[in-house]
PDBQT receptor file of N, H, CA, C and O in Angstrom, charges set to zero:
ATOM      1  N   MET A   1      -0.672  29.619 -27.484  1.00  0.00    +0.000 N 
ATOM      2  CA  MET A   1      -2.136  29.680 -27.054  1.00  0.00    +0.000 C 
ATOM      3  C   MET A   1      -2.970  30.080 -28.065  1.00  0.00    +0.000 C 
ATOM      4  O   MET A   1      -2.533  30.360 -29.182  1.00  0.00    +0.000 OA
ATOM      5  N   GLY A   2      -4.358  30.143 -27.718  1.00  0.00    +0.000 N 
ATOM      6  H   GLY A   2      -4.713  29.916 -26.811  1.00  0.00    +0.000 HD
ATOM      7  CA  GLY A   2      -5.309  30.586 -28.767  1.00  0.00    +0.000 C 
ATOM      8  C   GLY A   2      -5.357  32.107 -28.954  1.00  0.00    +0.000 C 
ATOM      9  O   GLY A   2      -4.790  32.910 -28.212  1.00  0.00    +0.000 OA
ATOM     10  N   LYS A   3      -6.080  32.406 -30.003  1.00  0.00    +0.000 N 
ATOM     11  H   LYS A   3      -6.541  31.754 -30.606  1.00  0.00    +0.000 HD
ATOM     12  CA  LYS A   3      -6.214  33.875 -30.349  1.00  0.00    +0.000 C 
ATOM     13  C   LYS A   3      -7.304  34.492 -29.542  1.00  0.00    +0.000 C 
ATOM     14  O   LYS A   3      -8.331  34.922 -30.068  1.00  0.00    +0.000 OA
ATOM     15  N   GLY A   4      -7.056  34.536 -28.171  1.00  0.00    +0.000 N 
ATOM     16  H   GLY A   4      -6.222  34.187 -27.745  1.00  0.00    +0.000 HD
ATOM     17  CA  GLY A   4      -8.042  34.807 -27.308  1.00  0.00    +0.000 C 
ATOM     18  C   GLY A   4      -8.087  36.426 -27.125  1.00  0.00    +0.000 C 
ATOM     19  O   GLY A   4      -7.177  37.064 -27.654  1.00  0.00    +0.000 OA
ATOM     20  N   GLY A   5      -8.983  37.045 -26.485  1.00  0.00    +0.000 N 
ATOM     21  H   GLY A   5      -9.722  36.526 -26.055  1.00  0.00    +0.000 HD
ATOM     22  CA  GLY A   5      -9.151  38.462 -26.257  1.00  0.00    +0.000 C 
ATOM     23  C   GLY A   5     -10.331  38.752 -25.375  1.00  0.00    +0.000 C 
ATOM     24  O   GLY A   5     -10.975  37.801 -24.931  1.00  0.00    +0.000 OA
ATOM     25  N   PHE A   6     -10.664  39.971 -25.087  1.00  0.00    +0.000 N 
ATOM     26  H   PHE A   6     -10.142  40.743 -25.447  1.00  0.00    +0.000 HD
ATOM     27  CA  PHE A   6     -11.727  40.285 -24.168  1.00  0.00    +0.000 C 
ATOM     28  C   PHE A   6     -13.021  40.212 -25.123  1.00  0.00    +0.000 C 
ATOM     29  O   PHE A   6     -13.032  40.650 -26.274  1.00  0.00    +0.000 OA
ATOM     30  N   SER A   7     -14.022  39.646 -24.532  1.00  0.00    +0.000 N 
ATOM     31  H   SER A   7     -14.014  39.291 -23.597  1.00  0.00    +0.000 HD
ATOM     32  CA  SER A   7     -15.259  39.493 -25.193  1.00  0.00    +0.000 C 
ATOM     33  C   SER A   7     -16.247  40.057 -24.128  1.00  0.00    +0.000 C 
ATOM     34  O   SER A   7     -16.378  39.492 -23.042  1.00  0.00    +0.000 OA
ATOM     35  N   TRP A   8     -16.960  41.216 -24.468  1.00  0.00    +0.000 N 
ATOM     36  H   TRP A   8     -16.854  41.675 -25.350  1.00  0.00    +0.000 HD
ATOM     37  CA  TRP A   8     -17.954  41.773 -23.528  1.00  0.00    +0.000 C 
ATOM     38  C   TRP A   8     -19.055  40.856 -23.505  1.00  0.00    +0.000 C 
ATOM     39  O   TRP A   8     -19.741  40.789 -22.485  1.00  0.00    +0.000 OA
ATOM     40  N   LYS A   9     -19.344  40.041 -24.641  1.00  0.00    +0.000 N 
ATOM     41  H   LYS A   9     -18.787  40.096 -25.469  1.00  0.00    +0.000 HD
ATOM     42  CA  LYS A   9     -20.578  39.188 -24.614  1.00  0.00    +0.000 C 
ATOM     43  C   LYS A   9     -20.351  38.068 -23.440  1.00  0.00    +0.000 C 
ATOM     44  O   LYS A   9     -21.197  37.807 -22.585  1.00  0.00    +0.000 OA
ATOM     45  N   ARG A  10     -19.119  37.477 -23.542  1.00  0.00    +0.000 N 
ATOM     46  H   ARG A  10     -18.431  37.689 -24.237  1.00  0.00    +0.000 HD
ATOM     47  CA  ARG A  10     -18.836  36.375 -22.470  1.00  0.00    +0.000 C 
ATOM     48  C   ARG A  10     -18.808  36.992 -20.982  1.00  0.00    +0.000 C 
ATOM     49  O   ARG A  10     -19.236  36.400 -19.991  1.00  0.00    +0.000 OA
ATOM     50  N   ALA A  11     -18.255  38.228 -20.986  1.00  0.00    +0.000 N 
ATOM     51  H   ALA A  11     -17.907  38.709 -21.790  1.00  0.00    +0.000 HD
ATOM     52  CA  ALA A  11     -18.111  38.859 -19.666  1.00  0.00    +0.000 C 
ATOM     53  C   ALA A  11     -19.498  39.149 -19.065  1.00  0.00    +0.000 C 
ATOM     54  O   ALA A  11     -19.693  39.014 -17.857  1.00  0.00    +0.000 OA
ATOM     55  N   THR A  12     -20.494  39.562 -19.947  1.00  0.00    +0.000 N 
ATOM     56  H   THR A  12     -20.335  39.671 -20.929  1.00  0.00    +0.000 HD
ATOM     57  CA  THR A  12     -21.800  39.822 -19.395  1.00  0.00    +0.000 C 
ATOM     58  C   THR A  12     -22.734  38.632 -19.290  1.00  0.00    +0.000 C 
ATOM     59  O   THR A  12     -23.801  38.755 -18.689  1.00  0.00    +0.000 OA
ATOM     60  N   GLY A  13     -22.380  37.493 -19.847  1.00  0.00    +0.000 N 
ATOM     61  H   GLY A  13     -21.513  37.393 -20.336  1.00  0.00    +0.000 HD
ATOM     62  CA  GLY A  13     -23.140  36.357 -19.797  1.00  0.00    +0.000 C 
ATOM     63  C   GLY A  13     -24.144  36.104 -20.883  1.00  0.00    +0.000 C 
ATOM     64  O   GLY A  13     -24.989  35.214 -20.783  1.00  0.00    +0.000 OA
ATOM     65  N   VAL A  14     -24.035  36.953 -21.990  1.00  0.00    +0.000 N 
ATOM     66  H   VAL A  14     -23.349  37.676 -22.071  1.00  0.00    +0.000 HD
ATOM     67  CA  VAL A  14     -24.827  36.911 -23.150  1.00  0.00    +0.000 C 
ATOM     68  C   VAL A  14     -24.582  35.472 -23.930  1.00  0.00    +0.000 C 
ATOM     69  O   VAL A  14     -25.492  34.812 -24.430  1.00  0.00    +0.000 OA
ATOM     70  N   THR A  15     -23.305  35.142 -23.939  1.00  0.00    +0.000 N 
ATOM     71  H   THR A  15     -22.565  35.678 -23.532  1.00  0.00    +0.000 HD
ATOM     72  CA  THR A  15     -23.031  33.832 -24.758  1.00  0.00    +0.000 C 
ATOM     73  C   THR A  15     -23.737  32.716 -24.002  1.00  0.00    +0.000 C 
ATOM     74  O   THR A  15     -24.453  31.914 -24.603  1.00  0.00    +0.000 OA
ATOM     75  N   LYS A  16     -23.523  32.652 -22.565  1.00  0.00    +0.000 N 
ATOM     76  H   LYS A  16     -22.942  33.303 -22.077  1.00  0.00    +0.000 HD
ATOM     77  CA  LYS A  16     -24.039  31.479 -21.888  1.00  0.00    +0.000 C 
ATOM     78  C   LYS A  16     -25.539  31.546 -21.958  1.00  0.00    +0.000 C 
ATOM     79  O   LYS A  16     -26.156  30.490 -22.094  1.00  0.00    +0.000 OA
ATOM     80  N   THR A  17     -26.222  32.759 -21.874  1.00  0.00    +0.000 N 
ATOM     81  H   THR A  17     -25.721  33.617 -21.764  1.00  0.00    +0.000 HD
ATOM     82  CA  THR A  17     -27.776  32.803 -21.842  1.00  0.00    +0.000 C 
ATOM     83  C   THR A  17     -28.233  32.199 -23.329  1.00  0.00    +0.000 C 
ATOM     84  O   THR A  17     -29.247  31.510 -23.443  1.00  0.00    +0.000 OA
ATOM     85  N   LYS A  18     -27.414  32.519 -24.401  1.00  0.00    +0.000 N 
ATOM     86  H   LYS A  18     -26.591  33.078 -24.309  1.00  0.00    +0.000 HD
ATOM     87  CA  LYS A  18     -27.918  32.102 -25.759  1.00  0.00    +0.000 C 
ATOM     88  C   LYS A  18     -27.657  30.548 -25.807  1.00  0.00    +0.000 C 
ATOM     89  O   LYS A  18     -28.488  29.852 -26.391  1.00  0.00    +0.000 OA
ATOM     90  N   GLN A  19     -26.607  29.990 -25.256  1.00  0.00    +0.000 N 
ATOM     91  H   GLN A  19     -25.932  30.555 -24.781  1.00  0.00    +0.000 HD
ATOM     92  CA  GLN A  19     -26.375  28.550 -25.252  1.00  0.00    +0.000 C 
ATOM     93  C   GLN A  19     -27.490  27.787 -24.444  1.00  0.00    +0.000 C 
ATOM     94  O   GLN A  19     -27.985  26.744 -24.872  1.00  0.00    +0.000 OA
ATOM     95  N   ASN A  20     -27.786  28.255 -23.484  1.00  0.00    +0.000 N 
ATOM     96  H   ASN A  20     -27.384  29.102 -23.137  1.00  0.00    +0.000 HD
ATOM     97  CA  ASN A  20     -28.906  27.666 -22.537  1.00  0.00    +0.000 C 
ATOM     98  C   ASN A  20     -30.295  27.750 -23.228  1.00  0.00    +0.000 C 
ATOM     99  O   ASN A  20     -31.098  26.820 -23.158  1.00  0.00    +0.000 OA
ATOM    100  N   PHE A  21     -30.571  29.028 -23.969  1.00  0.00    +0.000 N 
ATOM    101  H   PHE A  21     -29.918  29.784 -24.026  1.00  0.00    +0.000 HD
ATOM    102  CA  PHE A  21     -31.774  28.951 -24.707  1.00  0.00    +0.000 C 
ATOM    103  C   PHE A  21     -31.824  27.932 -25.829  1.00  0.00    +0.000 C 
ATOM    104  O   PHE A  21     -32.846  27.289 -26.064  1.00  0.00    +0.000 OA
ATOM    105  N   TYR A  22     -30.718  27.800 -26.504  1.00  0.00    +0.000 N 
ATOM    106  H   TYR A  22     -29.887  28.323 -26.313  1.00  0.00    +0.000 HD
ATOM    107  CA  TYR A  22     -30.692  26.824 -27.545  1.00  0.00    +0.000 C 
ATOM    108  C   TYR A  22     -30.819  25.443 -27.055  1.00  0.00    +0.000 C 
ATOM    109  O   TYR A  22     -31.553  24.623 -27.607  1.00  0.00    +0.000 OA
ATOM    110  N   ARG A  23     -30.141  25.199 -26.073  1.00  0.00    +0.000 N 
ATOM    111  H   ARG A  23     -29.544  25.865 -25.625  1.00  0.00    +0.000 HD
ATOM    112  CA  ARG A  23     -30.212  23.813 -25.481  1.00  0.00    +0.000 C 
ATOM    113  C   ARG A  23     -31.623  23.443 -25.003  1.00  0.00    +0.000 C 
ATOM    114  O   ARG A  23     -32.061  22.299 -25.125  1.00  0.00    +0.000 OA
ATOM    115  N   LYS A  24     -32.330  24.469 -24.444  1.00  0.00    +0.000 N 
ATOM    116  H   LYS A  24     -31.974  25.398 -24.345  1.00  0.00    +0.000 HD
ATOM    117  CA  LYS A  24     -33.665  24.119 -23.923  1.00  0.00    +0.000 C 
ATOM    118  C   LYS A  24     -34.755  24.089 -24.830  1.00  0.00    +0.000 C 
ATOM    119  O   LYS A  24     -35.703  23.320 -24.671  1.00  0.00    +0.000 OA
ATOM    120  N   THR A  25     -34.659  24.973 -25.874  1.00  0.00    +0.000 N 
ATOM    121  H   THR A  25     -33.889  25.598 -26.004  1.00  0.00    +0.000 HD
ATOM    122  CA  THR A  25     -35.627  25.057 -27.006  1.00  0.00    +0.000 C 
ATOM    123  C   THR A  25     -35.343  24.326 -28.298  1.00  0.00    +0.000 C 
ATOM    124  O   THR A  25     -36.278  23.850 -28.941  1.00  0.00    +0.000 OA
ATOM    125  N   GLY A  26     -33.976  24.206 -28.741  1.00  0.00    +0.000 N 
ATOM    126  H   GLY A  26     -33.216  24.592 -28.218  1.00  0.00    +0.000 HD
ATOM    127  CA  GLY A  26     -33.816  23.620 -29.906  1.00  0.00    +0.000 C 
ATOM    128  C   GLY A  26     -33.795  24.749 -31.017  1.00  0.00    +0.000 C 
ATOM    129  O   GLY A  26     -33.575  24.437 -32.187  1.00  0.00    +0.000 OA
ATOM    130  N   ILE A  27     -34.004  25.944 -30.680  1.00  0.00    +0.000 N 
ATOM    131  H   ILE A  27     -34.183  26.198 -29.729  1.00  0.00    +0.000 HD
ATOM    132  CA  ILE A  27     -33.911  26.915 -31.901  1.00  0.00    +0.000 C 
ATOM    133  C   ILE A  27     -32.587  27.632 -31.846  1.00  0.00    +0.000 C 
ATOM    134  O   ILE A  27     -32.181  28.240 -30.856  1.00  0.00    +0.000 OA
ATOM    135  N   PRO A  28     -31.981  27.516 -32.931  1.00  0.00    +0.000 N 
ATOM    136  CA  PRO A  28     -30.567  28.162 -33.104  1.00  0.00    +0.000 C 
ATOM    137  C   PRO A  28     -30.697  29.687 -32.842  1.00  0.00    +0.000 C 
ATOM    138  O   PRO A  28     -31.713  30.312 -33.145  1.00  0.00    +0.000 OA
ATOM    139  N   THR A  29     -29.589  30.255 -32.252  1.00  0.00    +0.000 N 
ATOM    140  H   THR A  29     -28.763  29.747 -32.006  1.00  0.00    +0.000 HD
ATOM    141  CA  THR A  29     -29.627  31.587 -31.984  1.00  0.00    +0.000 C 
ATOM    142  C   THR A  29     -28.792  32.461 -33.159  1.00  0.00    +0.000 C 
ATOM    143  O   THR A  29     -28.780  33.692 -33.155  1.00  0.00    +0.000 OA
ATOM    144  N   THR A  30     -28.183  31.742 -34.041  1.00  0.00    +0.000 N 
ATOM    145  H   THR A  30     -28.193  30.743 -34.044  1.00  0.00    +0.000 HD
ATOM    146  CA  THR A  30     -27.393  32.502 -35.032  1.00  0.00    +0.000 C 
ATOM    147  C   THR A  30     -28.244  32.352 -36.348  1.00  0.00    +0.000 C 
ATOM    148  O   THR A  30     -29.118  31.505 -36.536  1.00  0.00    +0.000 OA
ATOM    149  N   ARG A  31     -27.836  33.312 -37.211  1.00  0.00    +0.000 N 
ATOM    150  H   ARG A  31     -27.126  34.000 -37.058  1.00  0.00    +0.000 HD
ATOM    151  CA  ARG A  31     -28.529  33.387 -38.391  1.00  0.00    +0.000 C 
ATOM    152  C   ARG A  31     -28.216  32.069 -39.352  1.00  0.00    +0.000 C 
ATOM    153  O   ARG A  31     -29.114  31.491 -39.965  1.00  0.00    +0.000 OA
ATOM    154  N   SER A  32     -26.901  31.694 -39.397  1.00  0.00    +0.000 N 
ATOM    155  H   SER A  32     -26.172  32.163 -38.899  1.00  0.00    +0.000 HD
ATOM    156  CA  SER A  32     -26.481  30.606 -40.074  1.00  0.00    +0.000 C 
ATOM    157  C   SER A  32     -27.217  29.236 -39.549  1.00  0.00    +0.000 C 
ATOM    158  O   SER A  32     -27.748  28.409 -40.290  1.00  0.00    +0.000 OA
ATOM    159  N   GLY A  33     -27.147  29.170 -38.257  1.00  0.00    +0.000 N 
ATOM    160  H   GLY A  33     -26.715  29.842 -37.654  1.00  0.00    +0.000 HD
ATOM    161  CA  GLY A  33     -27.908  28.019 -37.682  1.00  0.00    +0.000 C 
ATOM    162  C   GLY A  33     -29.361  27.883 -37.869  1.00  0.00    +0.000 C 
ATOM    163  O   GLY A  33     -29.881  26.772 -37.972  1.00  0.00    +0.000 OA
ATOM    164  N   ARG A  34     -30.062  29.029 -37.919  1.00  0.00    +0.000 N 
ATOM    165  H   ARG A  34     -29.640  29.931 -37.835  1.00  0.00    +0.000 HD
ATOM    166  CA  ARG A  34     -31.442  28.879 -38.339  1.00  0.00    +0.000 C 
ATOM    167  C   ARG A  34     -31.574  28.591 -39.823  1.00  0.00    +0.000 C 
ATOM    168  O   ARG A  34     -32.402  27.754 -40.182  1.00  0.00    +0.000 OA
ATOM    169  N   GLN A  35     -30.831  29.214 -40.697  1.00  0.00    +0.000 N 
ATOM    170  H   GLN A  35     -30.158  29.894 -40.405  1.00  0.00    +0.000 HD
ATOM    171  CA  GLN A  35     -30.979  28.772 -42.123  1.00  0.00    +0.000 C 
ATOM    172  C   GLN A  35     -30.505  27.223 -42.223  1.00  0.00    +0.000 C 
ATOM    173  O   GLN A  35     -31.127  26.487 -42.989  1.00  0.00    +0.000 OA
ATOM    174  N   ARG A  36     -29.564  26.781 -41.569  1.00  0.00    +0.000 N 
ATOM    175  H   ARG A  36     -29.060  27.379 -40.946  1.00  0.00    +0.000 HD
ATOM    176  CA  ARG A  36     -29.078  25.366 -41.688  1.00  0.00    +0.000 C 
ATOM    177  C   ARG A  36     -30.388  24.478 -41.239  1.00  0.00    +0.000 C 
ATOM    178  O   ARG A  36     -30.722  23.523 -41.940  1.00  0.00    +0.000 OA
ATOM    179  N   LYS A  37     -31.091  24.808 -40.096  1.00  0.00    +0.000 N 
ATOM    180  H   LYS A  37     -30.820  25.584 -39.527  1.00  0.00    +0.000 HD
ATOM    181  CA  LYS A  37     -32.060  24.085 -39.502  1.00  0.00    +0.000 C 
ATOM    182  C   LYS A  37     -33.285  24.121 -40.512  1.00  0.00    +0.000 C 
ATOM    183  O   LYS A  37     -33.875  23.079 -40.799  1.00  0.00    +0.000 OA
ATOM    184  N   ALA A  38     -33.650  25.358 -41.045  1.00  0.00    +0.000 N 
ATOM    185  H   ALA A  38     -33.171  26.204 -40.812  1.00  0.00    +0.000 HD
ATOM    186  CA  ALA A  38     -34.743  25.466 -42.075  1.00  0.00    +0.000 C 
ATOM    187  C   ALA A  38     -34.389  24.500 -43.308  1.00  0.00    +0.000 C 
ATOM    188  O   ALA A  38     -35.245  23.719 -43.725  1.00  0.00    +0.000 OA
ATOM    189  N   GLY A  39     -33.322  24.557 -43.788  1.00  0.00    +0.000 N 
ATOM    190  H   GLY A  39     -32.627  25.191 -43.449  1.00  0.00    +0.000 HD
ATOM    191  CA  GLY A  39     -32.889  23.707 -44.843  1.00  0.00    +0.000 C 
ATOM    192  C   GLY A  39     -33.145  22.309 -44.710  1.00  0.00    +0.000 C 
ATOM    193  O   GLY A  39     -33.661  21.585 -45.561  1.00  0.00    +0.000 OA
ATOM    194  N   SER A  40     -32.698  21.954 -43.448  1.00  0.00    +0.000 N 
ATOM    195  H   SER A  40     -32.279  22.543 -42.756  1.00  0.00    +0.000 HD
ATOM    196  CA  SER A  40     -32.769  20.387 -42.989  1.00  0.00    +0.000 C 
ATOM    197  C   SER A  40     -34.145  20.077 -42.946  1.00  0.00    +0.000 C 
ATOM    198  O   SER A  40     -34.534  19.027 -43.458  1.00  0.00    +0.000 OA
ATOM    199  N   THR A  41     -34.978  20.901 -42.366  1.00  0.00    +0.000 N 
ATOM    200  H   THR A  41     -34.662  21.754 -41.950  1.00  0.00    +0.000 HD
ATOM    201  CA  THR A  41     -36.340  20.620 -42.168  1.00  0.00    +0.000 C 
ATOM    202  C   THR A  41     -37.241  20.569 -43.630  1.00  0.00    +0.000 C 
ATOM    203  O   THR A  41     -38.233  19.860 -43.797  1.00  0.00    +0.000 OA
ATOM    204  N   MET A  42     -36.703  21.412 -44.550  1.00  0.00    +0.000 N 
ATOM    205  H   MET A  42     -35.897  21.989 -44.414  1.00  0.00    +0.000 HD
ATOM    206  CA  MET A  42     -37.366  21.410 -45.877  1.00  0.00    +0.000 C 
ATOM    207  C   MET A  42     -37.045  20.117 -46.626  1.00  0.00    +0.000 C 
ATOM    208  O   MET A  42     -37.901  19.463 -47.221  1.00  0.00    +0.000 OA
ATOM    209  N   ARG A  43     -35.753  19.795 -46.555  1.00  0.00    +0.000 N 
ATOM    210  H   ARG A  43     -35.057  20.327 -46.072  1.00  0.00    +0.000 HD
ATOM    211  CA  ARG A  43     -35.360  18.411 -47.191  1.00  0.00    +0.000 C 
ATOM    212  C   ARG A  43     -36.188  17.309 -46.619  1.00  0.00    +0.000 C 
ATOM    213  O   ARG A  43     -36.723  16.483 -47.358  1.00  0.00    +0.000 OA
ATOM    214  N   CYS A  44     -36.297  17.279 -45.426  1.00  0.00    +0.000 N 
ATOM    215  H   CYS A  44     -35.863  17.951 -44.825  1.00  0.00    +0.000 HD
ATOM    216  CA  CYS A  44     -37.063  16.134 -44.775  1.00  0.00    +0.000 C 
ATOM    217  C   CYS A  44     -38.523  16.115 -45.080  1.00  0.00    +0.000 C 
ATOM    218  O   CYS A  44     -39.157  15.071 -45.237  1.00  0.00    +0.000 OA
ATOM    219  N   ALA A  45     -39.033  17.318 -45.159  1.00  0.00    +0.000 N 
ATOM    220  H   ALA A  45     -38.518  18.166 -45.031  1.00  0.00    +0.000 HD
ATOM    221  CA  ALA A  45     -40.579  17.514 -45.542  1.00  0.00    +0.000 C 
ATOM    222  C   ALA A  45     -40.678  17.223 -47.091  1.00  0.00    +0.000 C 
ATOM    223  O   ALA A  45     -41.710  16.720 -47.535  1.00  0.00    +0.000 OA
ATOM    224  N   THR A  46     -39.713  17.505 -47.843  1.00  0.00    +0.000 N 
ATOM    225  H   THR A  46     -38.875  17.913 -47.482  1.00  0.00    +0.000 HD
ATOM    226  CA  THR A  46     -39.811  17.137 -49.306  1.00  0.00    +0.000 C 
ATOM    227  C   THR A  46     -39.721  15.653 -49.386  1.00  0.00    +0.000 C 
ATOM    228  O   THR A  46     -40.554  15.104 -50.108  1.00  0.00    +0.000 OA
ATOM    229  N   PHE A  47     -38.940  14.990 -48.830  1.00  0.00    +0.000 N 
ATOM    230  H   PHE A  47     -38.263  15.437 -48.244  1.00  0.00    +0.000 HD
ATOM    231  CA  PHE A  47     -38.863  13.473 -48.853  1.00  0.00    +0.000 C 
ATOM    232  C   PHE A  47     -40.175  12.953 -48.412  1.00  0.00    +0.000 C 
ATOM    233  O   PHE A  47     -40.725  12.060 -49.056  1.00  0.00    +0.000 OA
ATOM    234  N   ILE A  48     -40.680  13.436 -47.405  1.00  0.00    +0.000 N 
ATOM    235  H   ILE A  48     -40.233  14.162 -46.882  1.00  0.00    +0.000 HD
ATOM    236  CA  ILE A  48     -41.977  12.735 -46.819  1.00  0.00    +0.000 C 
ATOM    237  C   ILE A  48     -43.002  12.882 -47.946  1.00  0.00    +0.000 C 
ATOM    238  O   ILE A  48     -43.656  11.937 -48.387  1.00  0.00    +0.000 OA
ATOM    239  N   ILE A  49     -43.085  14.130 -48.369  1.00  0.00    +0.000 N 
ATOM    240  H   ILE A  49     -42.553  14.898 -48.011  1.00  0.00    +0.000 HD
ATOM    241  CA  ILE A  49     -44.264  14.384 -49.281  1.00  0.00    +0.000 C 
ATOM    242  C   ILE A  49     -44.088  13.501 -50.612  1.00  0.00    +0.000 C 
ATOM    243  O   ILE A  49     -45.057  12.970 -51.152  1.00  0.00    +0.000 OA
ATOM    244  N   LEU A  50     -43.008  13.406 -51.011  1.00  0.00    +0.000 N 
ATOM    245  H   LEU A  50     -42.220  13.837 -50.572  1.00  0.00    +0.000 HD
ATOM    246  CA  LEU A  50     -42.612  12.638 -52.365  1.00  0.00    +0.000 C 
ATOM    247  C   LEU A  50     -42.888  11.222 -52.103  1.00  0.00    +0.000 C 
ATOM    248  O   LEU A  50     -43.407  10.535 -52.983  1.00  0.00    +0.000 OA
ATOM    249  N   SER A  51     -42.592  10.753 -51.003  1.00  0.00    +0.000 N 
ATOM    250  H   SER A  51     -42.170  11.311 -50.289  1.00  0.00    +0.000 HD
ATOM    251  CA  SER A  51     -42.841   9.323 -50.528  1.00  0.00    +0.000 C 
ATOM    252  C   SER A  51     -44.404   9.081 -50.456  1.00  0.00    +0.000 C 
ATOM    253  O   SER A  51     -44.851   8.020 -50.893  1.00  0.00    +0.000 OA
ATOM    254  N   ILE A  52     -45.175   9.956 -49.962  1.00  0.00    +0.000 N 
ATOM    255  H   ILE A  52     -44.812  10.817 -49.607  1.00  0.00    +0.000 HD
ATOM    256  CA  ILE A  52     -46.550   9.873 -49.885  1.00  0.00    +0.000 C 
ATOM    257  C   ILE A  52     -47.216   9.881 -51.228  1.00  0.00    +0.000 C 
ATOM    258  O   ILE A  52     -48.159   9.123 -51.457  1.00  0.00    +0.000 OA
ATOM    259  N   LEU A  53     -46.715  10.784 -52.193  1.00  0.00    +0.000 N 
ATOM    260  H   LEU A  53     -45.949  11.400 -52.007  1.00  0.00    +0.000 HD
ATOM    261  CA  LEU A  53     -47.220  10.794 -53.495  1.00  0.00    +0.000 C 
ATOM    262  C   LEU A  53     -46.790   9.564 -54.240  1.00  0.00    +0.000 C 
ATOM    263  O   LEU A  53     -47.536   9.104 -55.105  1.00  0.00    +0.000 OA
ATOM    264  N   MET A  54     -45.629   8.994 -53.962  1.00  0.00    +0.000 N 
ATOM    265  H   MET A  54     -45.023   9.367 -53.260  1.00  0.00    +0.000 HD
ATOM    266  CA  MET A  54     -45.306   7.666 -54.809  1.00  0.00    +0.000 C 
ATOM    267  C   MET A  54     -46.223   6.664 -54.229  1.00  0.00    +0.000 C 
ATOM    268  O   MET A  54     -46.704   5.865 -55.032  1.00  0.00    +0.000 OA
ATOM    269  N   ILE A  55     -46.571   6.550 -52.934  1.00  0.00    +0.000 N 
ATOM    270  H   ILE A  55     -46.180   7.199 -52.282  1.00  0.00    +0.000 HD
ATOM    271  CA  ILE A  55     -47.628   5.488 -52.486  1.00  0.00    +0.000 C 
ATOM    272  C   ILE A  55     -48.895   5.653 -52.938  1.00  0.00    +0.000 C 
ATOM    273  O   ILE A  55     -49.553   4.643 -53.190  1.00  0.00    +0.000 OA
ATOM    274  N   ILE A  56     -49.462   6.954 -53.122  1.00  0.00    +0.000 N 
ATOM    275  H   ILE A  56     -48.928   7.774 -52.918  1.00  0.00    +0.000 HD
ATOM    276  CA  ILE A  56     -50.803   7.063 -53.764  1.00  0.00    +0.000 C 
ATOM    277  C   ILE A  56     -50.712   6.784 -55.085  1.00  0.00    +0.000 C 
ATOM    278  O   ILE A  56     -51.704   6.215 -55.540  1.00  0.00    +0.000 OA
ATOM    279  N   THR A  57     -49.759   7.024 -55.907  1.00  0.00    +0.000 N 
ATOM    280  H   THR A  57     -48.953   7.486 -55.538  1.00  0.00    +0.000 HD
ATOM    281  CA  THR A  57     -49.527   6.715 -57.316  1.00  0.00    +0.000 C 
ATOM    282  C   THR A  57     -49.475   5.131 -57.434  1.00  0.00    +0.000 C 
ATOM    283  O   THR A  57     -50.068   4.571 -58.356  1.00  0.00    +0.000 OA
ATOM    284  N   LEU A  58     -48.839   4.505 -56.596  1.00  0.00    +0.000 N 
ATOM    285  H   LEU A  58     -48.357   4.960 -55.847  1.00  0.00    +0.000 HD
ATOM    286  CA  LEU A  58     -48.849   2.959 -56.747  1.00  0.00    +0.000 C 
ATOM    287  C   LEU A  58     -50.227   2.295 -56.389  1.00  0.00    +0.000 C 
ATOM    288  O   LEU A  58     -50.665   1.282 -56.934  1.00  0.00    +0.000 OA
ATOM    289  N   ILE A  59     -50.898   3.070 -55.313  1.00  0.00    +0.000 N 
ATOM    290  H   ILE A  59     -50.542   3.894 -54.871  1.00  0.00    +0.000 HD
ATOM    291  CA  ILE A  59     -52.113   2.506 -55.089  1.00  0.00    +0.000 C 
ATOM    292  C   ILE A  59     -53.193   2.676 -56.161  1.00  0.00    +0.000 C 
ATOM    293  O   ILE A  59     -54.026   1.824 -56.469  1.00  0.00    +0.000 OA
ATOM    294  N   LEU A  60     -53.045   4.006 -56.730  1.00  0.00    +0.000 N 
ATOM    295  H   LEU A  60     -52.368   4.698 -56.480  1.00  0.00    +0.000 HD
ATOM    296  CA  LEU A  60     -54.033   4.164 -57.991  1.00  0.00    +0.000 C 
ATOM    297  C   LEU A  60     -53.794   3.405 -59.112  1.00  0.00    +0.000 C 
ATOM    298  O   LEU A  60     -54.717   3.094 -59.863  1.00  0.00    +0.000 OA
ATOM    299  N   ALA A  61     -52.497   3.029 -59.334  1.00  0.00    +0.000 N 
ATOM    300  H   ALA A  61     -51.747   3.282 -58.724  1.00  0.00    +0.000 HD
ATOM    301  CA  ALA A  61     -52.061   2.194 -60.477  1.00  0.00    +0.000 C 
ATOM    302  C   ALA A  61     -52.497   0.770 -60.246  1.00  0.00    +0.000 C 
ATOM    303  O   ALA A  61     -52.819   0.081 -61.215  1.00  0.00    +0.000 OA
ATOM    304  N   ILE A  62     -52.524   0.312 -59.086  1.00  0.00    +0.000 N 
ATOM    305  H   ILE A  62     -52.263   0.872 -58.299  1.00  0.00    +0.000 HD
ATOM    306  CA  ILE A  62     -53.085  -1.051 -58.862  1.00  0.00    +0.000 C 
ATOM    307  C   ILE A  62     -54.504  -1.115 -58.960  1.00  0.00    +0.000 C 
ATOM    308  O   ILE A  62     -54.994  -2.177 -59.344  1.00  0.00    +0.000 OA
ATOM    309  N   LEU A  63     -55.271  -0.125 -58.666  1.00  0.00    +0.000 N 
ATOM    310  H   LEU A  63     -54.874   0.738 -58.354  1.00  0.00    +0.000 HD
ATOM    311  CA  LEU A  63     -56.763  -0.212 -58.811  1.00  0.00    +0.000 C 
ATOM    312  C   LEU A  63     -57.045  -0.011 -60.262  1.00  0.00    +0.000 C 
ATOM    313  O   LEU A  63     -58.204  -0.033 -60.675  1.00  0.00    +0.000 OA
TER     314      LEU A  63
């Protein structure tokens, strides 16, 4: 079997509350989850900004 044991967080419902909060809001409740989501958002924003700058550069080069 697994390496189970008693968890006071599961017994009091903290784990389920955190899971429900994440599912409804999309905001991670762990530190690593927040860091991962922030990094993903920054990569996406960087790609969009670079794409816009390239389009502006191409338009200015044509004019």
